[in-house]
Coordinates of C-alpha atoms in Angstrom, one line a residue:
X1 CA 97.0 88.6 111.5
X2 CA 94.9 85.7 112.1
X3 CA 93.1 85.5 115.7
X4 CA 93.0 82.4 116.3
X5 CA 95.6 79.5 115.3
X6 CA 95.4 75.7 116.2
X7 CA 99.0 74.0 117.1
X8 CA 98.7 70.6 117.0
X9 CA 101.9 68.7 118.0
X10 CA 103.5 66.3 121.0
X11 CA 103.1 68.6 124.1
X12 CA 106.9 69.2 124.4
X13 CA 107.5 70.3 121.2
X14 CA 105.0 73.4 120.9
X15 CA 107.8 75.9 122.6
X16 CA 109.5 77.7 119.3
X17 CA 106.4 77.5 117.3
X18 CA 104.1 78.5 120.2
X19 CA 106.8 81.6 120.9
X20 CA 106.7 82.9 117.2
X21 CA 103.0 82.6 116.5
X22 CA 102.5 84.4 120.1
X23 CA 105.0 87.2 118.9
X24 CA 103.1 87.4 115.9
X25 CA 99.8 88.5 117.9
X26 CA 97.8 85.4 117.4
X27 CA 95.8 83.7 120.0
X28 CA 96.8 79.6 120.5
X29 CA 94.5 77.2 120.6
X30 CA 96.2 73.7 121.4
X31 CA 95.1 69.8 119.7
X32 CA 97.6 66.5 120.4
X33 CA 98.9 65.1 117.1
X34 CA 97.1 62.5 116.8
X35 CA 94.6 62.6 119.5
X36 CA 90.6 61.4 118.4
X37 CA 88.5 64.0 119.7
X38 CA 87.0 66.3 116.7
X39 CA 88.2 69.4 117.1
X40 CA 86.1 72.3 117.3
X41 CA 87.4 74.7 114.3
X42 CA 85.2 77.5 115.3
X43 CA 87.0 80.9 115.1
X44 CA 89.8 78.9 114.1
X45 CA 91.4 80.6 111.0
X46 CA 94.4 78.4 110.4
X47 CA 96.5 75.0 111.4
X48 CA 99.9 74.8 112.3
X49 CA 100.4 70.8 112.9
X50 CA 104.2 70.2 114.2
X51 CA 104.8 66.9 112.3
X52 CA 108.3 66.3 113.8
X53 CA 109.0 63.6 113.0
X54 CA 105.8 61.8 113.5
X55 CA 104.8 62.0 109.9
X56 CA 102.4 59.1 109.9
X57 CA 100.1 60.4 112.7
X58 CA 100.2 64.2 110.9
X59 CA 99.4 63.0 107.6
X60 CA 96.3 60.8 109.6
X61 CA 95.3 64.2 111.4
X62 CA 95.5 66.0 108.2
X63 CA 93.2 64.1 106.3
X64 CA 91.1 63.4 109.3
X65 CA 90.7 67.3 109.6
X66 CA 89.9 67.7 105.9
X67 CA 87.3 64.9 106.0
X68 CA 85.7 66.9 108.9
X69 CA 85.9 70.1 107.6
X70 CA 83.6 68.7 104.4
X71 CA 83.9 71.3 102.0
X72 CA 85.1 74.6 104.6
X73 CA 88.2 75.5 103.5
X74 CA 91.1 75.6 106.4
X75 CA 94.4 76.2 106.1
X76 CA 96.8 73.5 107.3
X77 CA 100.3 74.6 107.7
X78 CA 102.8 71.6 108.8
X79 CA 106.2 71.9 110.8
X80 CA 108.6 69.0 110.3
X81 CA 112.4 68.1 112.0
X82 CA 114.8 67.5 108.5
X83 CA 114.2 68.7 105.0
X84 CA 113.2 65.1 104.2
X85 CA 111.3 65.8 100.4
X86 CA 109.2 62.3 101.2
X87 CA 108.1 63.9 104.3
X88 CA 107.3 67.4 102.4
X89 CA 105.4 65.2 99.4
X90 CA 103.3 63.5 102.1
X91 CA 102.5 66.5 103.8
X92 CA 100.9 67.9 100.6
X93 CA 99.0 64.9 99.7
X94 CA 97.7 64.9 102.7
X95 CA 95.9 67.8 102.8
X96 CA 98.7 70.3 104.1
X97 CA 98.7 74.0 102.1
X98 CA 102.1 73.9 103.5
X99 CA 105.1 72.3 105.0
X100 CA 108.2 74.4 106.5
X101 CA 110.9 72.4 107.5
X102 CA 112.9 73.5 111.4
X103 CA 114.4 75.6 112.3
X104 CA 111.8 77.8 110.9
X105 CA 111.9 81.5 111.6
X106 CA 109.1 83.3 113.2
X107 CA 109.0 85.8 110.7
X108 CA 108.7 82.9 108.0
X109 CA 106.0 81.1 110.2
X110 CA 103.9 84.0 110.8
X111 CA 104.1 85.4 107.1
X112 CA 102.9 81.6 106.0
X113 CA 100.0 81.8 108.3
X114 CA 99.2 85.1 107.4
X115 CA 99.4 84.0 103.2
X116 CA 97.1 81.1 104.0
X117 CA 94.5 83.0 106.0
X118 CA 94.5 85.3 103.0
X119 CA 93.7 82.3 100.8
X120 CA 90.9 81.1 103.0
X121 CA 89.2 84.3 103.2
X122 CA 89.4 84.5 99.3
X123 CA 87.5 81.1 99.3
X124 CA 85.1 82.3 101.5
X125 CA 84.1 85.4 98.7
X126 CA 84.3 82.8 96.3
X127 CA 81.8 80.5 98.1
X128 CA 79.4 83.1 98.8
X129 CA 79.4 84.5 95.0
X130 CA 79.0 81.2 94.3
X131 CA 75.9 81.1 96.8
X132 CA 74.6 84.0 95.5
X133 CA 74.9 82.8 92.1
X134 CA 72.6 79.7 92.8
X135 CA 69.9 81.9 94.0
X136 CA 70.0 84.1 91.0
X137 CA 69.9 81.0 88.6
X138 CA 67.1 79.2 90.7
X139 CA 64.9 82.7 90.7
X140 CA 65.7 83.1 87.2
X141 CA 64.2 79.2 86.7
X142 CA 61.7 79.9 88.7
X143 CA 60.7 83.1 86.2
X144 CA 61.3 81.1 82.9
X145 CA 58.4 78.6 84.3
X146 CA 56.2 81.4 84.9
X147 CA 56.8 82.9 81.5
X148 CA 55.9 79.8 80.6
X149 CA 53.3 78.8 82.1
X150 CA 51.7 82.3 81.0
X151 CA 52.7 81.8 77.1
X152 CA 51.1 78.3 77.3

């Protein structure tokens, strides 16, 4: 299970989701919906933003997050009042990996957080292969010129 999650919502409504994500052993970090400060994503493995009904200000956290987080891959998991499919389309263009809709179940909540730390760690592999395969190519540039260089 993931250590550390960040609940972004309106102060009051945190309770349920705060409950469920406790039960489910992970440590809460807490970020208002829509407040300016950057947030410090540090040991942060995944998002749960409680939309509500405030889907304006998540959608301008959401991409506010993924502008900040450059190319680091989070996952963003939102929470949102009614099955409203608008509200689930504009979740995922914004940036969301996610949307559940209330009353979610902890079981469901904690199972989606768990699937999208899973998915950020298998980024992670991928971006260090990808790392290592850089270095390879650049040594094996750096060779070619010296063969080269020594055939010339």
């Amino acid at each position: 299970m993931p250590s550390t999650v960040l609940l972004s919502a309106s102060p009051a409504a945190t309770g349920d989701l705060r409950d469920a994500l406790a039960a489910a052993g992970c440590a809460v970090r807490d970020h208002a919906l829509g407040s300016a400060p950057t947030v410090n994503f540090s040991g942060v493995d995944a998002a749960v933003l409680d939309a509500g009904s405030q889907v304006t200000a998540a959608a301008a956290q959401t991409r506010r997050w993924r502008a900040e987080l450059g190319d680091e891959h989070l996952p963003v998991v939102w929470v949102i009042d009614a099955n409203d499919p608008a509200a689930v389309a504009r979740g995922l263009d914004a940036g969301a990996d996610a949307v559940l809709v209330r009353p979610v179940d902890g079981a469901v909540l904690a199972a989606q957080v768990r699937s999208a730390t899973r998915s950020r760690a298998a980024a992670g592999r991928v971006a260090s292969r990808a790392a290592e395969a850089r270095l390879v190519g650049d040594q094996l540039t750096r060779t070619f010129a010296q063969i080269d260089r020594e055939l010339d």
